[in-house]
Coordinates of C-alpha atoms and ligand atoms in Angstrom, one line a residue:
M1 CA -22.1 -8.3 29.4
R2 CA -18.8 -9.6 28.3
V3 CA -17.9 -10.0 24.6
L4 CA -14.8 -11.6 23.2
H5 CA -13.8 -10.4 19.7
A6 CA -11.7 -13.0 17.8
A7 CA -9.9 -11.6 14.8
A8 CA -6.7 -11.7 12.8
E9 CA -6.1 -7.9 12.7
L10 CA -6.0 -5.0 15.1
Y11 CA -5.0 -1.5 14.3
P12 CA -2.4 -0.2 15.1
L13 CA -0.6 -3.5 15.7
V14 CA -1.6 -5.6 12.6
K15 CA -3.6 -4.2 9.7
T16 CA -3.9 -5.1 6.0
G17 CA -7.2 -3.4 5.5
G18 CA -10.5 -2.3 7.0
L19 CA -10.7 -5.3 9.3
G20 CA -7.9 -4.0 11.5
D21 CA -9.5 -0.6 11.7
V22 CA -12.8 -2.1 12.9
L23 CA -11.2 -4.2 15.6
G24 CA -9.3 -1.1 16.8
A25 CA -12.4 1.1 17.1
L26 CA -15.3 -1.2 18.0
P27 CA -14.3 -2.4 21.5
P28 CA -13.8 1.1 22.9
A29 CA -17.1 2.2 21.3
L30 CA -18.8 -0.9 22.9
A31 CA -17.5 0.2 26.3
A32 CA -19.7 3.3 26.0
E33 CA -22.6 0.9 25.6
G34 CA -21.8 -0.9 28.8
I35 CA -20.2 -3.9 27.0
D36 CA -17.0 -5.3 28.5
A37 CA -15.2 -6.2 25.2
R38 CA -11.9 -8.0 25.0
L39 CA -10.0 -9.2 21.9
L40 CA -8.2 -12.5 21.0
L41 CA -5.6 -12.5 18.3
P42 CA -2.9 -14.9 17.0
G43 CA 0.4 -14.0 18.7
F44 CA 2.0 -12.4 15.7
P45 CA 5.3 -10.8 16.7
A46 CA 3.8 -7.3 16.2
V47 CA 1.0 -8.2 18.6
L48 CA 3.3 -9.7 21.3
A49 CA 5.7 -6.7 21.0
G50 CA 3.0 -4.1 20.8
L51 CA 0.8 -4.9 23.8
N52 CA 1.5 -3.2 27.1
D53 CA 2.0 -5.3 30.3
L54 CA 1.9 -8.6 28.5
Q55 CA 1.5 -11.4 31.1
P56 CA 1.0 -15.2 30.7
V57 CA -2.5 -16.3 31.5
T58 CA -2.2 -20.1 31.2
R59 CA -0.9 -22.9 29.0
L60 CA -3.3 -23.5 26.3
P61 CA -4.7 -27.0 25.8
A62 CA -4.4 -27.3 22.0
P63 CA -4.0 -30.0 19.4
G64 CA -0.7 -31.7 19.2
W65 CA 0.4 -29.8 16.1
A66 CA 0.4 -26.6 18.0
G67 CA 3.2 -27.8 20.3
T68 CA 3.5 -25.7 23.4
A69 CA 0.9 -22.9 23.3
V70 CA 0.7 -20.2 25.9
L71 CA -2.2 -17.7 26.2
R72 CA -1.0 -14.2 27.1
R73 CA -2.9 -11.0 27.9
G74 CA -1.9 -7.4 27.6
T75 CA -3.5 -4.0 26.9
L76 CA -3.7 -2.1 23.7
P77 CA -1.6 1.0 24.0
Q78 CA -3.5 4.2 24.7
T79 CA -6.6 2.3 25.5
E80 CA -7.9 0.1 28.3
V81 CA -8.8 -2.7 25.9
E82 CA -7.5 -6.1 27.1
V83 CA -6.1 -8.3 24.4
Y84 CA -5.4 -12.0 24.6
A85 CA -2.7 -13.4 22.3
I86 CA -2.0 -17.0 21.4
D87 CA 1.7 -17.4 21.7
V88 CA 2.9 -20.2 19.4
P89 CA 6.1 -19.2 17.7
A90 CA 6.1 -22.1 15.2
L91 CA 2.8 -20.8 13.8
Y92 CA 3.2 -17.1 13.9
E93 CA 6.8 -16.0 14.1
G94 CA 9.1 -15.0 11.3
R95 CA 6.4 -14.4 8.7
A96 CA 6.6 -10.9 7.2
H97 CA 3.0 -11.0 5.9
I98 CA 0.3 -12.5 8.2
Y99 CA -1.6 -14.4 5.5
C100 CA 0.8 -15.3 2.7
G101 CA 4.5 -15.8 1.9
P102 CA 6.7 -13.7 -0.3
D103 CA 5.4 -15.6 -3.3
G104 CA 1.9 -14.2 -2.6
L105 CA 0.6 -17.7 -1.9
D106 CA -1.2 -18.5 1.4
W107 CA 0.9 -20.0 4.1
L108 CA 0.5 -23.8 3.9
D109 CA -0.4 -24.1 7.6
N110 CA -3.1 -21.3 7.6
H111 CA -5.7 -23.9 8.6
R112 CA -3.8 -24.5 11.8
R113 CA -2.8 -20.8 12.4
F114 CA -6.5 -19.7 12.3
A115 CA -8.2 -22.8 13.6
L116 CA -6.3 -22.1 16.8
L117 CA -8.1 -18.8 17.0
G118 CA -11.5 -20.5 17.0
I119 CA -10.3 -23.2 19.4
T120 CA -9.0 -20.7 21.9
A121 CA -12.1 -18.5 21.7
A122 CA -14.2 -21.5 22.6
R123 CA -11.9 -22.4 25.4
L124 CA -12.1 -18.9 26.8
A125 CA -15.9 -19.2 26.7
A126 CA -15.6 -22.4 28.7
G127 CA -13.6 -20.7 31.4
L128 CA -9.9 -20.9 30.4
D129 CA -9.2 -17.6 32.1
G130 CA -10.6 -18.0 35.6
E131 CA -10.9 -14.2 35.9
W132 CA -12.9 -13.4 32.8
R133 CA -15.3 -15.4 30.7
P134 CA -17.3 -14.1 27.7
D135 CA -21.1 -14.3 27.4
V136 CA -20.7 -13.8 23.6
V137 CA -17.9 -14.7 21.2
H138 CA -17.9 -12.3 18.2
A139 CA -15.8 -13.9 15.4
H140 CA -14.6 -11.7 12.5
D141 CA -14.1 -13.1 9.0
W142 CA -13.0 -16.6 8.0
H143 CA -9.9 -16.5 10.3
A144 CA -12.1 -16.7 13.4
A145 CA -15.1 -18.3 11.8
L146 CA -14.6 -21.7 13.3
A147 CA -15.2 -20.3 16.8
P148 CA -19.0 -20.9 16.5
A149 CA -18.3 -24.5 15.4
Y150 CA -16.0 -25.1 18.4
L151 CA -18.6 -23.5 20.7
R152 CA -21.2 -25.8 19.3
A153 CA -18.9 -28.8 19.8
A154 CA -18.4 -27.8 23.4
G155 CA -22.1 -27.5 24.2
K156 CA -22.4 -23.8 23.5
P157 CA -20.8 -22.2 26.6
A158 CA -21.4 -18.8 25.0
A159 CA -23.5 -17.3 22.3
S160 CA -21.8 -16.4 19.0
V161 CA -21.8 -13.8 16.3
L162 CA -20.0 -14.0 13.0
T163 CA -19.3 -10.8 11.1
I164 CA -18.5 -11.0 7.4
H165 CA -16.1 -8.2 6.5
N166 CA -15.5 -9.7 3.0
L167 CA -17.2 -12.7 1.6
A168 CA -14.5 -13.1 -1.0
F169 CA -12.2 -14.6 1.6
Q170 CA -13.6 -17.9 2.8
G171 CA -10.7 -20.0 4.2
L172 CA -11.0 -22.9 1.8
F173 CA -8.8 -26.0 2.5
P174 CA -8.5 -29.5 1.2
P175 CA -10.7 -32.1 3.0
Q176 CA -7.8 -34.1 4.3
I177 CA -6.9 -31.4 6.9
F178 CA -10.3 -32.0 8.6
P179 CA -8.9 -34.4 11.3
E180 CA -6.4 -31.8 12.4
L181 CA -9.3 -29.5 13.4
E182 CA -10.4 -32.0 16.0
L183 CA -14.1 -31.2 15.4
P184 CA -16.8 -33.8 15.6
S185 CA -16.7 -35.9 12.4
N186 CA -20.3 -35.1 11.6
F187 CA -19.3 -31.4 11.1
F188 CA -17.7 -32.4 7.8
A189 CA -21.1 -32.4 6.0
I190 CA -23.2 -30.2 3.8
D191 CA -24.9 -28.7 6.9
G192 CA -21.4 -28.1 8.4
L193 CA -18.0 -27.1 7.0
E194 CA -18.1 -29.0 3.8
F195 CA -18.2 -26.9 0.6
W196 CA -18.1 -28.6 -2.7
G197 CA -15.8 -31.4 -1.4
R198 CA -13.6 -29.0 0.4
L199 CA -13.6 -27.4 3.8
S200 CA -14.7 -23.8 4.3
F201 CA -14.0 -22.1 7.6
L202 CA -16.4 -19.3 6.7
K203 CA -19.2 -21.7 5.9
G204 CA -18.6 -23.3 9.3
G205 CA -19.2 -20.0 10.9
L206 CA -22.3 -19.2 8.8
V207 CA -23.9 -22.5 9.8
F208 CA -23.1 -22.5 13.5
A209 CA -23.2 -18.8 14.6
D210 CA -26.3 -17.6 16.5
A211 CA -26.2 -14.4 14.5
I212 CA -24.5 -13.2 11.4
T213 CA -23.7 -9.7 10.5
T214 CA -22.0 -7.9 7.7
V215 CA -20.8 -4.4 7.4
S216 CA -23.5 -2.6 5.5
P217 CA -27.2 -3.0 4.9
T218 CA -26.8 -3.1 1.1
Y219 CA -24.1 -5.7 1.2
A220 CA -26.3 -7.8 3.6
R221 CA -28.9 -7.9 0.8
E222 CA -26.4 -8.3 -2.1
I223 CA -24.8 -11.4 -0.6
L224 CA -28.1 -13.2 -0.8
T225 CA -27.8 -13.2 -4.6
P226 CA -25.8 -15.4 -6.9
E227 CA -24.1 -12.3 -8.3
H228 CA -22.5 -11.3 -5.0
G229 CA -22.9 -14.5 -2.9
M230 CA -19.5 -16.0 -3.9
G231 CA -21.1 -19.5 -3.9
L232 CA -22.4 -19.0 -0.3
D233 CA -25.7 -17.2 -1.2
G234 CA -27.7 -20.4 -0.7
V235 CA -26.3 -20.9 2.8
L236 CA -26.9 -17.2 3.5
R237 CA -30.5 -17.4 2.3
E238 CA -31.1 -20.2 4.7
R239 CA -29.7 -18.1 7.5
Q240 CA -31.3 -14.9 6.3
A241 CA -33.4 -14.5 9.5
A242 CA -30.1 -14.4 11.5
L243 CA -28.4 -11.9 9.1
T244 CA -28.2 -8.1 9.5
G245 CA -26.1 -5.3 8.1
I246 CA -24.5 -2.9 10.5
L247 CA -22.5 -0.1 8.9
N248 CA -18.9 0.5 10.1
G249 CA -17.9 3.8 11.5
V250 CA -14.9 6.2 11.5
D251 CA -12.6 6.4 14.5
H252 CA -12.5 10.2 15.1
A253 CA -9.5 9.9 17.4
I254 CA -7.5 8.9 14.3
W255 CA -9.3 10.4 11.4
D256 CA -9.9 14.1 12.1
P257 CA -8.5 16.8 9.9
A258 CA -8.7 19.3 12.7
H259 CA -6.3 17.2 14.9
D260 CA -4.2 15.2 12.5
P261 CA -0.5 15.7 13.1
L262 CA 0.2 14.0 9.7
L263 CA -1.4 16.9 7.7
A264 CA 0.5 19.9 6.5
A265 CA -2.2 22.1 7.9
P266 CA -5.2 21.3 10.1
Y267 CA -8.7 22.3 8.9
A268 CA -12.3 21.8 9.8
A269 CA -15.7 22.0 8.3
T270 CA -16.1 25.5 9.7
D271 CA -12.8 26.5 8.1
P272 CA -11.8 24.2 5.2
A273 CA -9.5 26.8 3.5
P274 CA -6.2 25.2 4.8
K275 CA -7.1 22.1 2.8
A276 CA -5.5 24.0 -0.1
I277 CA -2.2 23.9 1.8
C278 CA -2.5 20.1 2.2
K279 CA -3.2 19.8 -1.6
A280 CA -0.1 21.8 -2.5
A281 CA 2.0 19.8 0.0
I282 CA 0.9 16.4 -1.5
Q283 CA 1.5 17.7 -5.0
R284 CA 5.0 18.7 -4.0
E285 CA 5.7 15.5 -2.1
T286 CA 4.7 13.3 -4.9
G287 CA 6.2 15.3 -7.7
L288 CA 3.0 16.4 -9.3
A289 CA 2.7 19.8 -11.0
P290 CA 1.7 22.5 -8.5
D291 CA -1.7 23.0 -10.0
A292 CA -4.3 24.4 -7.6
D293 CA -7.0 24.2 -10.3
A294 CA -6.6 20.6 -11.3
L295 CA -9.1 18.2 -9.8
L296 CA -6.8 16.1 -7.7
L297 CA -8.1 12.5 -7.6
G298 CA -6.7 10.4 -4.7
A299 CA -6.7 6.6 -4.3
V300 CA -5.7 4.6 -1.2
T301 CA -6.4 1.0 -2.0
R302 CA -5.5 -2.7 -2.5
L303 CA -5.0 -3.1 -6.2
T304 CA -7.2 -6.1 -6.8
G305 CA -10.1 -7.0 -9.1
Q306 CA -12.5 -6.2 -6.3
K307 CA -11.5 -2.5 -6.1
G308 CA -12.1 -1.8 -9.8
F309 CA -8.8 0.0 -10.5
D310 CA -8.6 -1.6 -14.0
L311 CA -11.4 1.0 -14.8
V312 CA -9.2 3.8 -13.5
L313 CA -6.2 2.5 -15.6
D314 CA -8.4 2.4 -18.7
A315 CA -9.8 5.9 -18.0
A316 CA -6.5 7.5 -16.8
E317 CA -5.5 9.1 -20.1
A318 CA -8.9 10.6 -20.5
L319 CA -9.0 11.9 -17.0
I320 CA -5.6 13.5 -17.5
G321 CA -6.9 15.0 -20.7
M322 CA -9.7 16.6 -18.7
G323 CA -7.1 18.3 -16.6
C324 CA -7.2 16.0 -13.6
Q325 CA -4.3 14.7 -11.6
I326 CA -4.1 11.4 -9.8
V327 CA -2.2 10.6 -6.6
M328 CA -2.3 6.9 -5.8
L329 CA -1.1 4.7 -2.9
G330 CA -1.6 1.0 -3.1
S331 CA -0.3 -2.4 -4.0
G332 CA -1.6 -5.7 -5.3
E333 CA -1.9 -7.3 -8.7
A334 CA 1.3 -7.0 -10.8
A335 CA -0.5 -6.0 -14.0
L336 CA -2.2 -3.1 -12.3
E337 CA 0.9 -2.0 -10.5
Q338 CA 2.9 -2.0 -13.7
G339 CA 0.2 -0.3 -15.7
F340 CA 0.0 2.6 -13.3
L341 CA 3.8 2.9 -13.0
R342 CA 4.0 3.1 -16.8
L343 CA 1.6 6.0 -16.8
A344 CA 3.3 7.7 -14.0
T345 CA 6.6 7.5 -15.8
K346 CA 5.0 9.0 -18.9
R347 CA 3.1 11.8 -17.1
P348 CA 4.9 12.4 -13.8
D349 CA 3.3 15.9 -13.6
R350 CA -0.2 14.4 -13.7
I351 CA -0.1 11.0 -12.1
S352 CA 1.9 9.8 -9.1
V353 CA 1.9 6.2 -8.0
R354 CA 3.4 4.9 -4.7
L355 CA 3.4 1.1 -4.4
G356 CA 3.3 -0.3 -0.9
Y357 CA 1.5 0.3 2.4
D358 CA 2.0 3.7 4.1
E359 CA -0.4 4.8 6.9
A360 CA 1.0 8.3 7.1
L361 CA 0.9 8.9 3.3
A362 CA -2.7 7.6 3.3
H363 CA -3.6 10.5 5.7
R364 CA -1.9 13.0 3.6
I365 CA -3.7 11.8 0.5
Y366 CA -7.1 11.9 2.2
G367 CA -6.1 15.4 3.4
G368 CA -4.7 16.8 0.1
A369 CA -6.9 15.3 -2.7
D370 CA -10.1 16.9 -3.9
A371 CA -11.9 13.7 -4.6
L372 CA -11.2 10.0 -3.9
L373 CA -11.7 7.2 -6.4
V374 CA -13.5 4.0 -5.1
P375 CA -14.8 2.3 -8.3
S376 CA -15.3 -1.1 -6.5
R377 CA -17.0 -4.1 -8.2
F378 CA -18.2 -5.0 -4.8
E379 CA -17.6 -3.3 -1.4
P380 CA -18.8 -4.8 1.9
C381 CA -18.6 -1.4 3.6
G382 CA -15.5 0.5 2.5
L383 CA -13.7 2.8 5.0
S384 CA -11.6 4.8 2.6
Q385 CA -14.7 6.8 1.3
L386 CA -15.7 7.5 4.9
Y387 CA -12.2 8.8 5.8
A388 CA -12.2 10.9 2.6
M389 CA -15.6 12.5 3.4
R390 CA -14.3 13.3 6.9
Y391 CA -11.4 15.1 5.2
G392 CA -13.7 17.0 2.8
T393 CA -12.5 14.9 -0.1
L394 CA -15.6 13.9 -2.1
P395 CA -15.7 10.2 -3.0
I396 CA -16.4 9.1 -6.6
V397 CA -17.8 5.6 -6.1
R398 CA -19.6 2.8 -7.8
R399 CA -23.1 2.1 -6.4
T400 CA -22.5 -1.1 -4.6
G401 CA -22.5 -2.4 -0.9
G402 CA -21.4 0.2 1.7
L403 CA -20.5 2.7 -1.0
A404 CA -24.2 2.9 -2.0
D405 CA -25.2 3.3 1.7
T406 CA -22.7 6.1 2.5
V407 CA -22.2 8.4 -0.5
H408 CA -25.0 10.5 -1.8
D409 CA -24.9 11.9 -5.4
P410 CA -26.6 15.3 -5.9
R411 CA -28.0 13.8 -9.2
T412 CA -30.2 11.3 -7.3
T413 CA -30.5 12.9 -3.9
G414 CA -31.0 16.5 -4.9
G415 CA -28.5 19.3 -5.2
N416 CA -28.7 20.1 -1.4
A417 CA -27.8 16.6 -0.2
G418 CA -24.8 15.5 -2.3
T419 CA -21.7 14.2 -0.6
G420 CA -20.0 12.6 -3.6
F421 CA -20.5 11.1 -7.0
V422 CA -22.0 7.7 -7.7
F423 CA -21.9 5.7 -11.0
D424 CA -23.5 2.4 -11.8
S425 CA -21.8 0.5 -14.7
V426 CA -18.5 -1.4 -14.4
D427 CA -17.2 0.7 -17.2
P428 CA -14.5 3.3 -17.7
D429 CA -16.9 5.7 -19.4
A430 CA -19.3 5.6 -16.4
L431 CA -16.3 6.5 -14.2
I432 CA -15.3 9.3 -16.6
G433 CA -18.9 10.5 -16.5
A434 CA -18.8 10.7 -12.7
V435 CA -15.5 12.6 -12.7
T436 CA -16.9 14.9 -15.3
R437 CA -19.8 15.8 -13.0
A438 CA -17.2 16.4 -10.2
T439 CA -15.3 18.8 -12.4
L440 CA -18.5 20.6 -13.3
L441 CA -19.6 21.0 -9.7
R442 CA -16.2 22.2 -8.8
R443 CA -16.6 25.2 -11.1
D444 CA -19.3 26.3 -8.7
S445 CA -17.2 27.0 -5.7
A446 CA -20.0 27.6 -3.3
A447 CA -21.8 24.3 -4.3
W448 CA -18.5 22.4 -4.0
Q449 CA -17.8 23.9 -0.6
A450 CA -21.3 23.0 0.6
A451 CA -20.9 19.4 -0.5
M452 CA -17.5 19.3 1.3
R453 CA -19.2 20.6 4.5
R454 CA -22.0 18.0 4.2
A455 CA -19.4 15.2 3.7
M456 CA -17.3 16.4 6.6
T457 CA -20.1 16.7 9.1
A458 CA -22.0 13.5 8.1
D459 CA -22.3 11.3 11.1
F460 CA -20.3 8.1 10.6
G461 CA -19.1 7.8 14.2
W462 CA -18.9 4.3 15.8
G463 CA -21.6 5.1 18.4
R464 CA -24.5 4.1 16.2
A465 CA -22.8 0.8 15.2
A466 CA -21.8 0.0 18.8
A467 CA -25.4 0.5 19.9
A468 CA -26.6 -1.8 17.2
Y469 CA -24.1 -4.5 18.1
A470 CA -25.0 -4.1 21.8
R471 CA -28.7 -4.6 21.0
L472 CA -27.8 -7.7 19.0
Y473 CA -25.7 -9.3 21.8
R474 CA -28.4 -8.7 24.3
S475 CA -31.0 -10.4 22.0
L476 CA -29.0 -13.7 21.8
P477 CA -29.8 -16.8 23.8
P478 CA -27.4 -17.1 26.8
G479 CA -24.6 -19.7 26.8
R480 CA -25.5 -23.1 28.4
D481 CA -23.4 -23.4 31.4
Ligands
ADP1 P1 -10.4 -3.2 2.4 O1 -10.6 -3.6 3.8 O2 -11.3 -4.0 1.5 O3 -9.0 -3.1 1.9 P2 -11.5 -0.6 3.3 O4 -11.9 0.6 2.5 O5 -12.6 -1.2 4.2 O6 -11.0 -1.7 2.2 O7 -10.3 -0.4 4.3 C1 -9.0 -0.1 3.8 C2 -8.2 0.4 4.9 O8 -6.8 0.2 4.6 C3 -8.3 1.9 5.1 O9 -7.9 2.3 6.4 C4 -7.3 2.5 4.1 O10 -6.8 3.8 4.4 C5 -6.2 1.5 4.3 N1 -5.3 1.2 3.1 C6 -5.5 0.5 2.0 N2 -4.5 0.5 1.2 C7 -3.5 1.2 1.9 C8 -2.1 1.5 1.6 N3 -1.5 1.1 0.5 N4 -1.4 2.2 2.5 C9 -2.0 2.6 3.6 N5 -3.3 2.4 4.0 C10 -4.0 1.6 3.1

């Protein structure tokens, strides 16, 4: 069975968050399930430059606004995964960030840049590449969410799946751009793309996809409610029979403390002692006091309202007062960035803040910290807590979405099953309470080590998810021609 994944991100070529990690890991895992999976991405410069053996496939029949569009194909380095790239320099070249300009505002032509992803996916399903034609188009997030709509408009040459990695991002546009999409006019309707007078790419996908998935079972339930449905809970409830939650995994080729060249010292569940060397190294690197006893709290995150770091900012002085240190890597909202920088200037021995995006530093934080802070207001799956567990760094999380599905608190699961600390209220005191429980457990070295071992050996490999996706693909109605 052939499956085409259409998405905007692909680790290691383009990544702004978990989406890129998933697209990097899922296709090889699907190969083990007998699924021939390929990817389709916009031809961002990093994609065109990063693929091996890039060849033109064909000229792409596309709307006039795309100008000359060429479909190319190459392989993802160090894998056998074939990747198609839509080469249209006017849409993708010369933009430092893939979604927004330096002012933080979305690119004005984003509807074109990402509609073309859906258009091209549907064309591939209709046989654009004479050598390979997908049975299923698997669209990821709003960027690719029009693929099921274009497939429907083309008479459904392939089945379709839409995965929601984050319902907060919906691809909303003013209605006047609708003609540019070249979809049937009756698709601009309440049972199509129309969303409160505007156009929603994500809604188009939710309405037209044969199956909808999201990235954890708990988030799949939560998004059916007004609290977490982001205005789409009604649409999702209507499509509830087609919706499932499939938990993301960890790519062990990249995230493995026993074979991670970015760590100061390798370690494993059978011998976690060298983790102390990683802790001392990250304290040294970030200018924190060399304090082996401090509970070192790590954070690798986008600094947005979703991630709940306003709670950490409110709690930070108290946490430092409890003897904790904080090592943070992230970027996002200016108020949060400035707030953390102010604290770091005041207490450089206890809190270190690195603004920006740094894949290697992220590994060193997962390796060196004792615990990872993930106080999200909502979290579709969350990968950082999974990476932390793999590195024996116990996550301190809010009970929501994938965090609720993956982190087990000894308080609720019994002393012999804990892998982290879970709190409920969106409240700095609740966070402080969970950190307090972490400091108490850490006083019992044997209990802490046992929790570390459980976290490190918990099975979050991609095999289980790939098997679930393969079952889903095989259950879909076949394409019509
Ligand atoms: P989201 O996709 O909502 O941002 P996830 O936890 O699913 O959150 O995935 C985040 C991914 O991005 C992880 O791989 C994490 O390590 C990485 N990441 C987040 N912020 C940074 C950063 N500032 N530097 C490096 N990696 C980061």
